[in-house]
Every structure is written in structure tokens, then in C-alpha cells.
Amino acid sequence: MARGINTKCLHLEEEEGCCNNYGSISFPIYQTATYEHPAVGQSTGFDYSRLQNPTREHLEKIVATLENGIDALAFSTGMAAITLVMELFKPGDHLIIDADLYGGSIRLFDNVSSKNGIHFSRIDCWKENVESYVNENTKAIYIETPTNPMMNVTDIAALAEIAKRHNLLLIVDNTFLSPYFQNPLELGADIVVHSGTKFLGGHNDTLAGFLVTNREDISEKLRFLIKTTGSGLAPFDSWLILRGIKTLGIRMEQAQKNAFKIAEWLKTKSAVTRVIYPGLPEHPGYEIMKKQARGFGSMLTFQLESREFALSVLEKVRMIKFAESLGGVETLITYPTTQTHADVPKKIRERNGITEATLRLSVGIEDVQDLLDEFEKVFAETEEELYGGKKS
């Protein structure tokens, strides 16, 4: 019988009952660069930590189990993982990518991948006819769902059918929902991307990235590339991510509960012109989310009525931190225009709906009333400052 995901976060079934590592419950940090060999042609299974390290290997097995893949590779950052997956392609290849992506991905594709001869069609995969963009050089489709930061939702299974018809790779960045809420490989994706810095780590204390696949041929190519490029995750950081994953489920559940309440509160404010959260029934991707995911996550985006209101909120928050990143236990508020999407051309930002009044919220696990109290105070102070009295 398949184990539940919370159990998978804690236990690697293949290692149970062995009493390895002197019985240590916490998997050890193998802080070593190289390994002794008993004799020529003999090995302990590890040669050099650029190739593999026991702590990283244990982490990779856990993540592969969570995503129901056959292999997972751990990288120094999420961007290192995405950079390596792009090495699967060659000059002249064409990729269909979602228009609304994390700014770092857009920066990579526009400034590095394009320089290397890879061509892109940037479209709204959640609503456009993706198949019409496929040509003889197309090799892959790359999406986030929900997207960062506009929370667009794409039907993974439907996109997988198109990819299979044309022998394309389907690559899905699953960072916003984590394996706890969504498993793209089960829906037909070939490669899943994670910024492990975010929900998997969960504590804003280290960086990491992951690629997960359920195909042997892709695993073999990625393993060759990671040992060649040297972008694997270090032992101590692997241990920190392992520790974070142990509480993934309870963190995701609590943060999601908070996100629902904050989204509903924001809807009551006249200064908020739009609340974008896929857990709201009015969200266009709500039904798809119910079909392909086990939850809606804790990321939401909202539009304020003016740039001045947005900047005032960012200046006044205290317990809620004005910071880049997401997925930690602390609630973070981000200004995409100058942070996550600062390097994205203004024309593209505006096309995607990102304005100077757009804020992105990564909801944490604090007592939700404390978060609401701070928002109430910040909104009231801003209204007094801008309008001379209460507006919302």
C-alpha cells in the first residue's frame, strides 16, 4: 500500500530496518569532498562529492519519492536547476514557454539561452492554443502552474497530451504548490522543477533547486550534466532541506488556511482592485486546480488602486516582511516591479498584468489574526496618509 505524503516526508522506506549511520535518526551531514577507495577497481559507492554525496543522495531519494519520480537531482539553487535543464537543448531548438514566469527564468531564457541559439515562443499557455505554436524544431513546453506572480493555472494533463502527440518534453515548475499539493509527473509531465529554497526548505535559511523525472533516458542525461557542470547541492545545505521537508505537510496546510482568510479580507478593501488566489471560486483556474491539485497553496497576488498605496504598504509593514522570496514560515510581501521581475522588460510585465501597484504575498504560518491586525493597521495608516481618513 502506498504511504501518505507526510510519512514520505519523514521516512525513506528502502532504508528502514537497516540501522545505518550508527542508528542516527537525523541523517548525517557527510561534509567531505572526496572518498577513500579500498583498492583499484573497488569503491564505497562514492568517489567525489561533485558527482555524489551521501547526504545529497538521501535528499534526492526523498524528493523523488514525494514527486513519484524515478530520480531527483539536487542543485545549488533553483536557477542552477533550470540552467542545467536547458542544456538538454541545442542551437536551433525551439521551446514554447509561458508568458508569465519567474523573472529569473525570463532573464535566463532571454539573455543566456537565446544567446546559445535556442528560440522561444512566449504565450499564455493557460488560455492560448498551444498546439498552434508547435513547429518542426519545437522540443519542449515549459510552464509554471500557478504562474509567478499572476497565478494563472494551466491544465497539465491537457498540455501533456499535446506534448506527447508531438514528442515534446513537458517541463513544469511546481515551486508554488510543492509536491504536497501537486504532482505534475502523475499528470503527464516529463520533468518537474523546484526551487527548493522555497516550500521544501521552508525556513528561508538556505538555497536549493531540484529536477525530478520519471524517465530513465532523461535521468541519464541529467546525471551526466550535473557531474560535468558541478552544480550539485552541498552536504550541509542538503541536510537543511531534509530537515525542512519533515514539516512540509503541516506548514503547507497552515499557510493555506491563512491564505484563504487573507484573500477574503483583501476582497473587502476598497483600495484593493483585484485579489488573485486560485482558491477563490471566481478564479478562472479554480476548477482545474480542484482537478489536478490537492490544495491551492499559500501564494496570492493583489492589485492596489495606486502605486502610492502599494509603496506605503511596503514601507509600513513590520511583522510581515518586505522581502524577496517565498515559501518560508514567515509571511513575506514582495514588489515584483523592483524585485522578482525587475529585469523583465516593462512591456512584458505590463502585458502579463504586473503593474506598479501589484504586490505578491507569500503567506506564512503565523496566527492569522496577527497578520490581519497588521494589515488593518497598515491600510488604515495609509488611508489616513493619502486621503486624510478611512476609505476601505
mmCIF file of C-alpha atoms in Angstrom:
data_model
loop_
_atom_site.group_PDB
_atom_site.id
_atom_site.type_symbol
_atom_site.label_atom_id
_atom_site.label_comp_id
_atom_site.label_asym_id
_atom_site.label_seq_id
_atom_site.Cartn_x
_atom_site.Cartn_y
_atom_site.Cartn_z
ATOM 1 C CA MET A 1 0.000 0.000 0.000
ATOM 2 C CA ALA A 2 1.312 3.445 -0.919
ATOM 3 C CA ARG A 3 2.328 5.574 2.022
ATOM 4 C CA GLY A 4 0.900 9.002 2.725
ATOM 5 C CA ILE A 5 2.875 12.071 1.764
ATOM 6 C CA ASN A 6 3.537 13.164 5.351
ATOM 7 C CA THR A 7 5.136 9.787 6.015
ATOM 8 C CA LYS A 8 7.182 10.117 2.815
ATOM 9 C CA CYS A 9 8.497 13.446 4.091
ATOM 10 C CA LEU A 10 9.978 11.657 7.107
ATOM 11 C CA HIS A 11 10.927 8.156 6.055
ATOM 12 C CA LEU A 12 12.728 6.576 3.107
ATOM 13 C CA GLU A 13 11.224 3.099 3.023
ATOM 14 C CA GLU A 14 14.202 1.401 1.375
ATOM 15 C CA GLU A 15 16.473 2.347 4.290
ATOM 16 C CA GLU A 16 14.201 1.265 7.121
ATOM 17 C CA GLY A 17 15.274 -1.582 9.399
ATOM 18 C CA CYS A 18 18.953 -1.262 8.468
ATOM 19 C CA CYS A 19 20.139 0.793 11.458
ATOM 20 C CA ASN A 20 22.657 2.584 9.240
ATOM 21 C CA ASN A 21 24.750 5.574 10.297
ATOM 22 C CA TYR A 22 25.087 4.266 13.879
ATOM 23 C CA GLY A 23 21.320 4.483 14.288
ATOM 24 C CA SER A 24 21.217 8.248 13.825
ATOM 25 C CA ILE A 25 17.629 9.452 13.396
ATOM 26 C CA SER A 26 18.777 12.645 11.713
ATOM 27 C CA PHE A 27 20.580 11.734 8.508
ATOM 28 C CA PRO A 28 24.245 12.742 8.930
ATOM 29 C CA ILE A 29 25.993 15.556 7.098
ATOM 30 C CA TYR A 30 28.797 13.931 5.145
ATOM 31 C CA GLN A 31 30.986 17.017 4.965
ATOM 32 C CA THR A 32 33.648 15.590 2.712
ATOM 33 C CA ALA A 33 34.993 16.421 -0.723
ATOM 34 C CA THR A 34 36.423 13.018 -1.571
ATOM 35 C CA TYR A 35 36.314 9.360 -0.507
ATOM 36 C CA GLU A 36 38.845 6.640 0.200
ATOM 37 C CA HIS A 37 38.958 3.558 -2.047
ATOM 38 C CA PRO A 38 39.777 0.094 -0.645
ATOM 39 C CA ALA A 39 41.744 -0.836 -3.767
ATOM 40 C CA VAL A 40 41.922 -0.254 -7.517
ATOM 41 C CA GLY A 41 38.561 -1.036 -9.058
ATOM 42 C CA GLN A 42 36.835 -1.013 -5.681
ATOM 43 C CA SER A 43 34.637 1.756 -4.298
ATOM 44 C CA THR A 44 32.381 2.536 -1.367
ATOM 45 C CA GLY A 45 29.887 3.824 -3.921
ATOM 46 C CA PHE A 46 31.121 7.407 -3.646
ATOM 47 C CA ASP A 47 34.145 8.901 -5.355
ATOM 48 C CA TYR A 48 33.982 12.691 -5.252
ATOM 49 C CA SER A 49 31.257 14.984 -3.882
ATOM 50 C CA ARG A 50 30.815 16.829 -7.176
ATOM 51 C CA LEU A 51 29.490 13.517 -8.509
ATOM 52 C CA GLN A 52 27.519 12.486 -5.431
ATOM 53 C CA ASN A 53 27.446 12.761 -1.661
ATOM 54 C CA PRO A 54 25.527 10.534 0.784
ATOM 55 C CA THR A 55 23.565 13.433 2.293
ATOM 56 C CA ARG A 56 22.593 14.775 -1.117
ATOM 57 C CA GLU A 57 21.713 11.293 -2.340
ATOM 58 C CA HIS A 58 19.383 10.749 0.620
ATOM 59 C CA LEU A 59 17.677 14.082 -0.036
ATOM 60 C CA GLU A 60 17.291 13.304 -3.733
ATOM 61 C CA LYS A 61 15.631 9.988 -2.943
ATOM 62 C CA ILE A 62 13.168 11.693 -0.611
ATOM 63 C CA VAL A 63 12.237 14.323 -3.224
ATOM 64 C CA ALA A 64 11.900 11.690 -5.963
ATOM 65 C CA THR A 65 9.516 9.782 -3.708
ATOM 66 C CA LEU A 66 7.453 12.890 -2.991
ATOM 67 C CA GLU A 67 7.057 13.624 -6.721
ATOM 68 C CA ASN A 68 6.548 9.952 -7.646
ATOM 69 C CA GLY A 69 9.589 10.099 -9.924
ATOM 70 C CA ILE A 70 12.409 7.646 -10.515
ATOM 71 C CA ASP A 71 15.145 10.218 -9.942
ATOM 72 C CA ALA A 72 15.648 13.667 -8.454
ATOM 73 C CA LEU A 73 18.741 15.828 -8.691
ATOM 74 C CA ALA A 74 19.573 18.497 -6.094
ATOM 75 C CA PHE A 75 21.229 21.743 -7.188
ATOM 76 C CA SER A 76 22.806 24.738 -5.518
ATOM 77 C CA THR A 77 19.803 26.930 -6.431
ATOM 78 C CA GLY A 78 16.563 26.772 -8.356
ATOM 79 C CA MET A 79 18.149 28.757 -11.159
ATOM 80 C CA ALA A 80 21.026 26.264 -11.308
ATOM 81 C CA ALA A 81 18.435 23.535 -11.875
ATOM 82 C CA ILE A 82 16.704 25.470 -14.668
ATOM 83 C CA THR A 83 20.048 26.382 -16.245
ATOM 84 C CA LEU A 84 21.027 22.728 -16.363
ATOM 85 C CA VAL A 85 17.745 21.553 -17.856
ATOM 86 C CA MET A 86 18.316 23.991 -20.703
ATOM 87 C CA GLU A 87 21.494 22.035 -21.528
ATOM 88 C CA LEU A 88 19.219 19.306 -22.892
ATOM 89 C CA PHE A 89 18.698 21.544 -25.920
ATOM 90 C CA LYS A 90 20.960 22.649 -28.763
ATOM 91 C CA PRO A 91 21.217 25.697 -31.061
ATOM 92 C CA GLY A 92 18.209 25.894 -33.362
ATOM 93 C CA ASP A 93 15.818 24.196 -30.937
ATOM 94 C CA HIS A 94 12.515 25.893 -30.190
ATOM 95 C CA LEU A 95 10.655 25.942 -26.868
ATOM 96 C CA ILE A 96 7.149 27.096 -26.043
ATOM 97 C CA ILE A 97 7.229 28.890 -22.694
ATOM 98 C CA ASP A 98 4.585 30.511 -20.569
ATOM 99 C CA ALA A 99 4.463 34.285 -20.810
ATOM 100 C CA ASP A 100 4.140 34.730 -17.044
ATOM 101 C CA LEU A 101 7.192 33.164 -15.405
ATOM 102 C CA TYR A 102 9.518 33.946 -12.523
ATOM 103 C CA GLY A 103 11.728 36.864 -13.557
ATOM 104 C CA GLY A 104 14.918 34.843 -13.132
ATOM 105 C CA SER A 105 13.679 32.272 -15.644
ATOM 106 C CA ILE A 106 12.816 35.014 -18.126
ATOM 107 C CA ARG A 107 16.257 36.574 -17.608
ATOM 108 C CA LEU A 108 17.939 33.222 -18.255
ATOM 109 C CA PHE A 109 15.934 32.472 -21.386
ATOM 110 C CA ASP A 110 16.316 35.973 -22.840
ATOM 111 C CA ASN A 111 19.984 36.570 -22.067
ATOM 112 C CA VAL A 112 21.664 33.160 -21.924
ATOM 113 C CA SER A 113 19.560 30.538 -23.686
ATOM 114 C CA SER A 114 18.758 32.845 -26.623
ATOM 115 C CA LYS A 115 22.455 33.703 -26.949
ATOM 116 C CA ASN A 116 23.093 29.965 -27.186
ATOM 117 C CA GLY A 117 20.788 29.668 -30.182
ATOM 118 C CA ILE A 118 17.586 28.455 -28.509
ATOM 119 C CA HIS A 119 14.365 30.072 -29.739
ATOM 120 C CA PHE A 120 11.266 30.749 -27.672
ATOM 121 C CA SER A 121 7.584 31.412 -28.213
ATOM 122 C CA ARG A 122 6.229 33.207 -25.146
ATOM 123 C CA ILE A 123 2.460 32.627 -24.854
ATOM 124 C CA ASP A 124 -0.317 32.380 -22.272
ATOM 125 C CA CYS A 125 -0.359 28.603 -22.015
ATOM 126 C CA TRP A 126 -3.415 28.657 -19.772
ATOM 127 C CA LYS A 127 -5.666 30.155 -22.448
ATOM 128 C CA GLU A 128 -3.994 30.063 -25.883
ATOM 129 C CA ASN A 129 -3.919 27.248 -28.443
ATOM 130 C CA VAL A 130 -0.500 25.868 -27.528
ATOM 131 C CA GLU A 131 -0.529 23.294 -30.320
ATOM 132 C CA SER A 132 -0.655 26.015 -32.961
ATOM 133 C CA TYR A 133 2.822 27.172 -31.889
ATOM 134 C CA VAL A 134 4.464 23.764 -32.414
ATOM 135 C CA ASN A 135 6.833 23.577 -35.387
ATOM 136 C CA GLU A 136 9.440 21.138 -36.695
ATOM 137 C CA ASN A 137 12.113 22.484 -34.331
ATOM 138 C CA THR A 138 9.986 22.529 -31.179
ATOM 139 C CA LYS A 139 11.461 20.350 -28.437
ATOM 140 C CA ALA A 140 9.672 21.268 -25.224
ATOM 141 C CA ILE A 141 6.942 23.174 -23.420
ATOM 142 C CA TYR A 142 7.920 24.970 -20.209
ATOM 143 C CA ILE A 143 5.322 26.218 -17.734
ATOM 144 C CA GLU A 144 4.654 27.220 -14.158
ATOM 145 C CA THR A 145 1.244 26.499 -12.692
ATOM 146 C CA PRO A 146 0.200 28.574 -10.876
ATOM 147 C CA THR A 147 2.410 31.192 -12.512
ATOM 148 C CA ASN A 148 4.603 33.720 -10.753
ATOM 149 C CA PRO A 149 3.195 36.202 -9.878
ATOM 150 C CA MET A 150 -0.162 36.345 -11.692
ATOM 151 C CA MET A 151 -1.341 32.913 -10.513
ATOM 152 C CA ASN A 152 -2.514 31.668 -13.917
ATOM 153 C CA VAL A 153 -3.435 27.982 -13.900
ATOM 154 C CA THR A 154 -2.695 25.624 -16.797
ATOM 155 C CA ASP A 155 -4.260 22.195 -17.282
ATOM 156 C CA ILE A 156 -1.176 19.964 -17.027
ATOM 157 C CA ALA A 157 -2.848 16.796 -18.306
ATOM 158 C CA ALA A 158 -4.237 18.562 -21.375
ATOM 159 C CA LEU A 159 -0.848 20.081 -22.128
ATOM 160 C CA ALA A 160 0.804 16.672 -21.643
ATOM 161 C CA GLU A 161 -1.429 15.216 -24.355
ATOM 162 C CA ILE A 162 -0.224 17.875 -26.793
ATOM 163 C CA ALA A 163 3.387 17.268 -25.789
ATOM 164 C CA LYS A 164 3.060 13.513 -26.306
ATOM 165 C CA ARG A 165 1.432 13.937 -29.733
ATOM 166 C CA HIS A 166 4.425 15.935 -30.926
ATOM 167 C CA ASN A 167 7.148 14.103 -28.981
ATOM 168 C CA LEU A 168 7.922 17.157 -26.863
ATOM 169 C CA LEU A 169 9.186 17.366 -23.305
ATOM 170 C CA LEU A 170 6.773 18.921 -20.830
ATOM 171 C CA ILE A 171 8.659 20.741 -18.080
ATOM 172 C CA VAL A 172 6.630 22.028 -15.125
ATOM 173 C CA ASP A 173 7.890 24.337 -12.400
ATOM 174 C CA ASN A 174 5.986 23.109 -9.328
ATOM 175 C CA THR A 175 7.532 25.500 -6.801
ATOM 176 C CA PHE A 176 4.335 27.343 -5.827
ATOM 177 C CA LEU A 177 2.415 24.221 -4.772
ATOM 178 C CA SER A 178 5.241 21.827 -3.790
ATOM 179 C CA PRO A 179 4.853 18.039 -4.044
ATOM 180 C CA TYR A 180 2.466 18.216 -1.107
ATOM 181 C CA PHE A 181 -0.304 19.757 -3.199
ATOM 182 C CA GLN A 182 0.575 18.821 -6.802
ATOM 183 C CA ASN A 183 2.469 16.085 -8.675
ATOM 184 C CA PRO A 184 2.944 17.046 -12.356
ATOM 185 C CA LEU A 185 4.652 13.756 -13.291
ATOM 186 C CA GLU A 186 1.434 11.943 -12.409
ATOM 187 C CA LEU A 187 -0.362 14.244 -14.856
ATOM 188 C CA GLY A 188 1.982 13.548 -17.772
ATOM 189 C CA ALA A 189 4.908 15.931 -17.284
ATOM 190 C CA ASP A 190 8.424 14.668 -18.063
ATOM 191 C CA ILE A 191 10.465 16.941 -15.782
ATOM 192 C CA VAL A 192 9.444 18.794 -12.622
ATOM 193 C CA VAL A 193 11.384 21.840 -11.426
ATOM 194 C CA HIS A 194 11.529 23.124 -7.852
ATOM 195 C CA SER A 195 13.211 25.997 -6.164
ATOM 196 C CA GLY A 196 13.963 24.028 -3.009
ATOM 197 C CA THR A 197 14.733 27.326 -1.305
ATOM 198 C CA LYS A 198 11.001 27.874 -1.047
ATOM 199 C CA PHE A 199 8.444 25.452 0.402
ATOM 200 C CA LEU A 200 10.679 22.370 0.509
ATOM 201 C CA GLY A 201 13.250 24.134 2.687
ATOM 202 C CA GLY A 202 10.586 26.265 4.270
ATOM 203 C CA HIS A 203 12.724 28.360 6.628
ATOM 204 C CA ASN A 204 14.480 30.970 4.472
ATOM 205 C CA ASP A 205 17.855 29.683 5.626
ATOM 206 C CA THR A 206 19.393 28.086 2.533
ATOM 207 C CA LEU A 207 19.187 27.848 -1.261
ATOM 208 C CA ALA A 208 18.465 24.751 -3.340
ATOM 209 C CA GLY A 209 16.918 23.553 -6.592
ATOM 210 C CA PHE A 210 15.585 20.247 -7.923
ATOM 211 C CA LEU A 211 14.858 18.456 -11.159
ATOM 212 C CA VAL A 212 12.682 15.338 -10.940
ATOM 213 C CA THR A 213 11.841 12.919 -13.741
ATOM 214 C CA ASN A 214 10.127 9.577 -14.289
ATOM 215 C CA ARG A 215 12.095 8.754 -17.445
ATOM 216 C CA GLU A 216 15.328 6.755 -17.425
ATOM 217 C CA ASP A 217 16.684 8.430 -20.564
ATOM 218 C CA ILE A 218 16.230 11.911 -19.087
ATOM 219 C CA SER A 219 17.702 10.838 -15.755
ATOM 220 C CA GLU A 220 20.814 9.554 -17.512
ATOM 221 C CA LYS A 221 21.303 12.814 -19.427
ATOM 222 C CA LEU A 222 20.756 14.968 -16.343
ATOM 223 C CA ARG A 223 23.163 12.879 -14.246
ATOM 224 C CA PHE A 224 25.873 13.352 -16.858
ATOM 225 C CA LEU A 225 25.245 17.092 -16.946
ATOM 226 C CA ILE A 226 25.245 17.625 -13.190
ATOM 227 C CA LYS A 227 28.574 15.864 -12.715
ATOM 228 C CA THR A 228 30.009 17.790 -15.675
ATOM 229 C CA THR A 229 28.811 21.241 -14.619
ATOM 230 C CA GLY A 230 29.389 20.803 -10.890
ATOM 231 C CA SER A 231 26.153 22.462 -9.799
ATOM 232 C CA GLY A 232 25.091 19.902 -7.185
ATOM 233 C CA LEU A 233 23.881 20.878 -3.729
ATOM 234 C CA ALA A 234 26.441 20.933 -0.895
ATOM 235 C CA PRO A 235 26.109 18.475 2.038
ATOM 236 C CA PHE A 236 25.122 20.970 4.728
ATOM 237 C CA ASP A 237 22.503 22.612 2.513
ATOM 238 C CA SER A 238 21.179 19.155 1.628
ATOM 239 C CA TRP A 239 20.746 18.479 5.333
ATOM 240 C CA LEU A 240 18.900 21.762 5.872
ATOM 241 C CA ILE A 241 16.460 20.915 3.082
ATOM 242 C CA LEU A 242 15.985 17.415 4.529
ATOM 243 C CA ARG A 243 15.129 18.979 7.864
ATOM 244 C CA GLY A 244 12.707 21.409 6.234
ATOM 245 C CA ILE A 245 10.879 18.702 4.301
ATOM 246 C CA LYS A 246 9.983 16.899 7.535
ATOM 247 C CA THR A 247 7.398 19.585 8.312
ATOM 248 C CA LEU A 248 6.307 20.262 4.712
ATOM 249 C CA GLY A 249 2.751 18.997 5.164
ATOM 250 C CA ILE A 250 1.835 20.829 8.348
ATOM 251 C CA ARG A 251 3.434 24.033 7.042
ATOM 252 C CA MET A 252 1.555 23.867 3.739
ATOM 253 C CA GLU A 253 -1.772 23.205 5.455
ATOM 254 C CA GLN A 254 -1.433 26.041 7.966
ATOM 255 C CA ALA A 255 -0.157 28.538 5.409
ATOM 256 C CA GLN A 256 -3.021 27.661 3.063
ATOM 257 C CA LYS A 257 -5.603 28.208 5.812
ATOM 258 C CA ASN A 258 -4.105 31.624 6.458
ATOM 259 C CA ALA A 259 -4.037 32.453 2.742
ATOM 260 C CA PHE A 260 -7.775 31.777 2.387
ATOM 261 C CA LYS A 261 -8.602 34.152 5.241
ATOM 262 C CA ILE A 262 -6.288 36.897 3.998
ATOM 263 C CA ALA A 263 -7.661 36.616 0.458
ATOM 264 C CA GLU A 264 -11.196 37.039 1.770
ATOM 265 C CA TRP A 265 -10.129 40.014 3.893
ATOM 266 C CA LEU A 266 -8.434 41.702 0.958
ATOM 267 C CA LYS A 267 -11.622 41.375 -1.064
ATOM 268 C CA THR A 268 -13.392 43.616 1.452
ATOM 269 C CA LYS A 269 -10.968 46.522 0.972
ATOM 270 C CA SER A 270 -11.933 49.238 -1.495
ATOM 271 C CA ALA A 271 -8.256 50.083 -2.058
ATOM 272 C CA VAL A 272 -7.743 46.533 -3.412
ATOM 273 C CA THR A 273 -8.886 46.348 -7.011
ATOM 274 C CA ARG A 274 -8.175 42.654 -7.570
ATOM 275 C CA VAL A 275 -7.310 39.594 -5.479
ATOM 276 C CA ILE A 276 -5.713 36.725 -7.418
ATOM 277 C CA TYR A 277 -5.801 33.462 -5.475
ATOM 278 C CA PRO A 278 -6.656 30.148 -7.163
ATOM 279 C CA GLY A 279 -8.574 29.011 -4.086
ATOM 280 C CA LEU A 280 -11.254 31.609 -4.742
ATOM 281 C CA PRO A 281 -14.185 30.202 -6.787
ATOM 282 C CA GLU A 282 -14.097 33.240 -9.080
ATOM 283 C CA HIS A 283 -10.513 32.475 -10.145
ATOM 284 C CA PRO A 284 -10.582 31.192 -13.778
ATOM 285 C CA GLY A 285 -8.339 28.267 -12.841
ATOM 286 C CA TYR A 286 -10.337 27.180 -9.797
ATOM 287 C CA GLU A 287 -11.927 24.082 -11.353
ATOM 288 C CA ILE A 288 -8.657 22.982 -12.960
ATOM 289 C CA MET A 289 -6.909 23.317 -9.606
ATOM 290 C CA LYS A 290 -9.545 21.135 -7.968
ATOM 291 C CA LYS A 291 -8.944 18.518 -10.664
ATOM 292 C CA GLN A 292 -5.140 18.430 -10.738
ATOM 293 C CA ALA A 293 -4.054 19.508 -7.258
ATOM 294 C CA ARG A 294 -4.844 18.608 -3.649
ATOM 295 C CA GLY A 295 -4.867 22.214 -2.496
ATOM 296 C CA PHE A 296 -4.477 25.807 -3.588
ATOM 297 C CA GLY A 297 -1.297 26.804 -1.780
ATOM 298 C CA SER A 298 -0.419 29.956 0.109
ATOM 299 C CA MET A 299 0.674 32.323 -2.659
ATOM 300 C CA LEU A 300 -1.567 35.189 -3.661
ATOM 301 C CA THR A 301 -1.236 38.408 -5.615
ATOM 302 C CA PHE A 302 -3.272 41.558 -5.256
ATOM 303 C CA GLN A 303 -3.602 44.831 -7.084
ATOM 304 C CA LEU A 304 -3.958 48.098 -5.217
ATOM 305 C CA GLU A 305 -5.582 51.222 -6.592
ATOM 306 C CA SER A 306 -2.313 53.136 -6.914
ATOM 307 C CA ARG A 307 1.452 52.906 -6.844
ATOM 308 C CA GLU A 308 1.454 55.222 -3.832
ATOM 309 C CA PHE A 309 -0.787 52.890 -1.853
ATOM 310 C CA ALA A 310 1.427 49.900 -2.676
ATOM 311 C CA LEU A 311 4.623 51.706 -1.678
ATOM 312 C CA SER A 312 3.057 52.856 1.577
ATOM 313 C CA VAL A 313 2.056 49.298 2.472
ATOM 314 C CA LEU A 314 5.600 48.093 1.810
ATOM 315 C CA GLU A 315 7.026 50.867 3.971
ATOM 316 C CA LYS A 316 4.691 50.302 6.917
ATOM 317 C CA VAL A 317 4.644 46.509 7.349
ATOM 318 C CA ARG A 318 6.671 45.271 10.322
ATOM 319 C CA MET A 319 5.845 41.672 11.323
ATOM 320 C CA ILE A 320 5.059 40.936 7.683
ATOM 321 C CA LYS A 321 8.445 41.268 5.987
ATOM 322 C CA PHE A 322 9.021 43.262 2.795
ATOM 323 C CA ALA A 323 11.383 40.785 1.170
ATOM 324 C CA GLU A 324 12.013 38.783 -1.962
ATOM 325 C CA SER A 325 11.418 35.010 -1.945
ATOM 326 C CA LEU A 326 8.540 32.865 -0.743
ATOM 327 C CA GLY A 327 7.581 29.596 0.870
ATOM 328 C CA GLY A 328 9.062 30.134 4.322
ATOM 329 C CA VAL A 329 7.313 30.011 7.673
ATOM 330 C CA GLU A 330 7.324 33.823 7.794
ATOM 331 C CA THR A 331 4.859 35.880 5.752
ATOM 332 C CA LEU A 332 6.688 37.866 3.056
ATOM 333 C CA ILE A 333 5.353 40.638 0.846
ATOM 334 C CA THR A 334 7.132 41.275 -2.457
ATOM 335 C CA TYR A 335 7.103 44.077 -5.013
ATOM 336 C CA PRO A 336 7.571 42.314 -8.388
ATOM 337 C CA THR A 337 8.350 45.550 -10.232
ATOM 338 C CA THR A 338 11.642 46.118 -8.377
ATOM 339 C CA GLN A 339 12.325 42.625 -7.011
ATOM 340 C CA THR A 340 11.425 39.306 -8.653
ATOM 341 C CA HIS A 341 10.676 40.807 -12.085
ATOM 342 C CA ALA A 342 12.974 43.840 -12.096
ATOM 343 C CA ASP A 343 14.943 42.503 -15.094
ATOM 344 C CA VAL A 344 11.825 41.739 -17.105
ATOM 345 C CA PRO A 345 11.154 44.456 -19.694
ATOM 346 C CA LYS A 346 8.340 46.788 -18.632
ATOM 347 C CA LYS A 347 6.349 45.948 -21.762
ATOM 348 C CA ILE A 348 6.317 42.253 -20.853
ATOM 349 C CA ARG A 349 5.497 42.985 -17.212
ATOM 350 C CA GLU A 350 2.536 45.120 -18.183
ATOM 351 C CA ARG A 351 1.333 42.599 -20.764
ATOM 352 C CA ASN A 352 1.259 39.984 -18.003
ATOM 353 C CA GLY A 353 -0.663 42.312 -15.689
ATOM 354 C CA ILE A 354 2.198 43.310 -13.388
ATOM 355 C CA THR A 355 1.878 46.997 -12.570
ATOM 356 C CA GLU A 356 3.498 49.330 -10.063
ATOM 357 C CA ALA A 357 0.506 48.650 -7.822
ATOM 358 C CA THR A 358 0.956 44.844 -7.824
ATOM 359 C CA LEU A 359 2.002 43.083 -4.615
ATOM 360 C CA ARG A 360 2.713 39.371 -4.133
ATOM 361 C CA LEU A 361 2.155 37.716 -0.782
ATOM 362 C CA SER A 362 3.719 34.506 0.476
ATOM 363 C CA VAL A 363 1.570 33.661 3.474
ATOM 364 C CA GLY A 364 3.330 32.061 6.421
ATOM 365 C CA ILE A 365 2.213 30.089 9.446
ATOM 366 C CA GLU A 366 1.724 32.895 11.970
ATOM 367 C CA ASP A 367 -1.567 33.208 13.831
ATOM 368 C CA VAL A 368 -3.731 34.613 11.086
ATOM 369 C CA GLN A 369 -5.387 37.205 13.315
ATOM 370 C CA ASP A 370 -1.993 38.771 13.933
ATOM 371 C CA LEU A 371 -1.470 39.057 10.179
ATOM 372 C CA LEU A 372 -4.929 40.558 9.686
ATOM 373 C CA ASP A 373 -4.374 43.010 12.547
ATOM 374 C CA GLU A 374 -1.175 44.225 10.917
ATOM 375 C CA PHE A 375 -2.854 44.627 7.540
ATOM 376 C CA GLU A 376 -5.736 46.525 9.155
ATOM 377 C CA LYS A 377 -3.279 48.887 10.832
ATOM 378 C CA VAL A 378 -1.186 49.386 7.692
ATOM 379 C CA PHE A 379 -4.216 50.030 5.468
ATOM 380 C CA ALA A 380 -5.716 52.463 7.992
ATOM 381 C CA GLU A 381 -2.451 54.388 8.321
ATOM 382 C CA THR A 382 -2.053 54.518 4.540
ATOM 383 C CA GLU A 383 -5.589 55.785 4.029
ATOM 384 C CA GLU A 384 -5.065 58.465 6.644
ATOM 385 C CA GLU A 385 -1.811 59.487 4.999
ATOM 386 C CA LEU A 386 -3.112 59.512 1.422
ATOM 387 C CA TYR A 387 -6.740 60.514 1.865
ATOM 388 C CA GLY A 388 -6.954 62.058 5.304
ATOM 389 C CA GLY A 389 -9.283 59.386 6.604
ATOM 390 C CA LYS A 390 -10.683 55.865 6.346
ATOM 391 C CA LYS A 391 -11.541 54.685 2.819
ATOM 392 C CA SER A 392 -11.759 50.897 2.926
#
